[in-house]
Amino acid sequence: YFITEMYKDRLKAKKEVEKLKVHNKRAILEYLINEKRPDLRHTPLKTVKRPEELAFSDYALKATAHLGLWTSEELNQDERIAKMEIQWWRVVAFYTLRLLFGPLLETVLLLDRGLYLLEQGLDSLLVPIFNPRLSPRNFVLLSHKKCKK
């Protein structure tokens, strides 16, 4: 809940737009990596400080410095990158939907597991174990097996 609220505030604030575009930079970079070297798909990338202040080519070079995939010239001459950067709002919309549906899907999974336990003859409880502002994954599914006497 809290993460969704924070993200909603970021979507409304004009000064946060550049920070939201970082999601798009990361998506473009993943696309380019997968295109050039499919075996490196989902490879961990280096953390880049203040990526919202960097041009895409600078961001990409810093994030993939350990991979040595391309040069600055290659990235600056790729016309597709500019076309993908213009559509940053699509990535932000997708990420927003992901944030909205994530907690719903997790709740459905937990309830399904609770239902399974009930079908097995076990009682269970879905209990929040800490403040949801710390993490939306604050639930634990408790169950105990009845002892035979």
Tab-separated table of N, CA, C and O in Angstrom, residues 3 8-9 13 15 20 32 40 45 51 55-56 60 74 78 82 86 90 102 104 106 115 123 136 138-140 144:
chain	number	residue	atom	x	y	z
A	3	ILE	N	4.025	1.708	-0.839
A	3	ILE	CA	4.814	1.868	-2.057
A	3	ILE	C	3.943	2.413	-3.177
A	3	ILE	O	4.350	3.289	-3.925
A	8	LYS	N	2.381	6.915	-6.628
A	8	LYS	CA	1.334	7.816	-7.103
A	8	LYS	C	1.785	9.265	-6.959
A	8	LYS	O	1.601	10.074	-7.867
A	9	ASP	N	2.415	9.580	-5.845
A	9	ASP	CA	2.928	10.937	-5.640
A	9	ASP	C	4.000	11.279	-6.670
A	9	ASP	O	4.057	12.399	-7.172
A	13	ALA	N	4.040	14.450	-9.491
A	13	ALA	CA	5.035	15.519	-9.364
A	13	ALA	C	5.827	15.682	-10.666
A	13	ALA	O	6.455	14.748	-11.134
A	15	LYS	N	8.507	17.311	-11.135
A	15	LYS	CA	9.963	17.236	-10.930
A	15	LYS	C	10.457	15.789	-10.867
A	15	LYS	O	11.649	15.533	-10.968
A	20	LEU	N	11.328	8.903	-13.215
A	20	LEU	CA	10.470	7.857	-13.758
A	20	LEU	C	11.013	7.326	-15.082
A	20	LEU	O	10.866	6.149	-15.400
A	32	LEU	N	18.478	-4.075	-25.583
A	32	LEU	CA	19.715	-4.061	-26.366
A	32	LEU	C	20.656	-5.199	-25.974
A	32	LEU	O	21.294	-5.806	-26.839
A	40	LEU	N	23.173	-13.151	-22.021
A	40	LEU	CA	23.336	-12.228	-20.896
A	40	LEU	C	21.997	-11.656	-20.410
A	40	LEU	O	21.972	-10.728	-19.618
A	45	LEU	N	23.375	-5.719	-13.484
A	45	LEU	CA	24.100	-4.576	-14.000
A	45	LEU	C	24.661	-3.755	-12.844
A	45	LEU	O	24.186	-3.857	-11.712
A	51	PRO	N	21.075	8.241	-12.305
A	51	PRO	CA	20.883	7.905	-13.730
A	51	PRO	C	19.962	8.879	-14.460
A	51	PRO	O	20.064	9.030	-15.674
A	55	ALA	N	22.656	10.981	-20.043
A	55	ALA	CA	22.132	10.588	-21.355
A	55	ALA	C	22.115	9.061	-21.380
A	55	ALA	O	22.858	8.403	-20.642
A	56	PHE	N	21.278	8.489	-22.246
A	56	PHE	CA	21.158	7.043	-22.276
A	56	PHE	C	22.493	6.360	-22.515
A	56	PHE	O	22.829	5.374	-21.867
A	60	ALA	N	24.090	3.603	-20.116
A	60	ALA	CA	24.313	2.236	-20.600
A	60	ALA	C	25.769	1.814	-20.432
A	60	ALA	O	26.047	0.691	-20.015
A	74	GLU	N	28.750	3.610	-30.825
A	74	GLU	CA	27.713	2.656	-31.247
A	74	GLU	C	26.353	3.044	-30.679
A	74	GLU	O	25.344	3.024	-31.389
A	78	ASP	N	22.828	4.630	-32.790
A	78	ASP	CA	21.669	3.738	-32.897
A	78	ASP	C	20.387	4.581	-32.862
A	78	ASP	O	20.001	5.097	-31.816
A	82	ALA	N	16.605	6.544	-29.647
A	82	ALA	CA	15.837	7.795	-29.531
A	82	ALA	C	14.337	7.529	-29.660
A	82	ALA	O	13.528	8.115	-28.937
A	86	ILE	N	11.477	8.142	-26.453
A	86	ILE	CA	10.286	8.989	-26.561
A	86	ILE	C	9.071	8.314	-25.921
A	86	ILE	O	8.182	8.972	-25.396
A	90	ARG	N	5.078	4.596	-21.739
A	90	ARG	CA	4.535	3.241	-21.836
A	90	ARG	C	5.150	2.329	-20.779
A	90	ARG	O	4.469	1.507	-20.175
A	102	GLY	N	0.487	-6.327	-8.165
A	102	GLY	CA	1.375	-7.148	-7.334
A	102	GLY	C	0.762	-7.558	-6.002
A	102	GLY	O	0.664	-8.757	-5.698
A	104	LEU	N	-2.322	-7.545	-5.062
A	104	LEU	CA	-3.537	-8.330	-5.294
A	104	LEU	C	-3.181	-9.790	-5.584
A	104	LEU	O	-3.755	-10.715	-4.991
A	106	GLU	N	-0.406	-11.383	-4.817
A	106	GLU	CA	0.184	-12.008	-3.628
A	106	GLU	C	-0.892	-12.423	-2.635
A	106	GLU	O	-0.814	-13.490	-2.028
A	115	LEU	N	-6.485	-21.962	1.582
A	115	LEU	CA	-7.568	-22.850	1.166
A	115	LEU	C	-7.065	-24.281	1.009
A	115	LEU	O	-7.745	-25.232	1.402
A	123	ASP	N	-6.237	-25.986	10.059
A	123	ASP	CA	-6.651	-24.596	10.230
A	123	ASP	C	-5.464	-23.694	9.919
A	123	ASP	O	-4.313	-24.065	10.119
A	136	PRO	N	5.192	-4.366	1.760
A	136	PRO	CA	3.849	-4.899	1.523
A	136	PRO	C	3.777	-6.406	1.770
A	136	PRO	O	2.714	-6.968	1.904
A	138	ASN	N	4.070	-8.260	4.289
A	138	ASN	CA	4.103	-8.318	5.744
A	138	ASN	C	3.205	-9.408	6.322
A	138	ASN	O	2.973	-9.435	7.515
A	139	PHE	N	2.735	-10.312	5.498
A	139	PHE	CA	1.838	-11.364	5.981
A	139	PHE	C	2.562	-12.692	6.119
A	139	PHE	O	3.477	-13.002	5.361
A	140	VAL	N	2.115	-13.462	7.076
A	140	VAL	CA	2.600	-14.822	7.253
A	140	VAL	C	1.377	-15.721	7.340
A	140	VAL	O	0.350	-15.344	7.913
A	144	HIS	N	-0.945	-25.150	11.907
A	144	HIS	CA	-0.311	-26.167	12.748
A	144	HIS	C	-1.014	-27.501	12.538
A	144	HIS	O	-2.207	-27.562	12.240
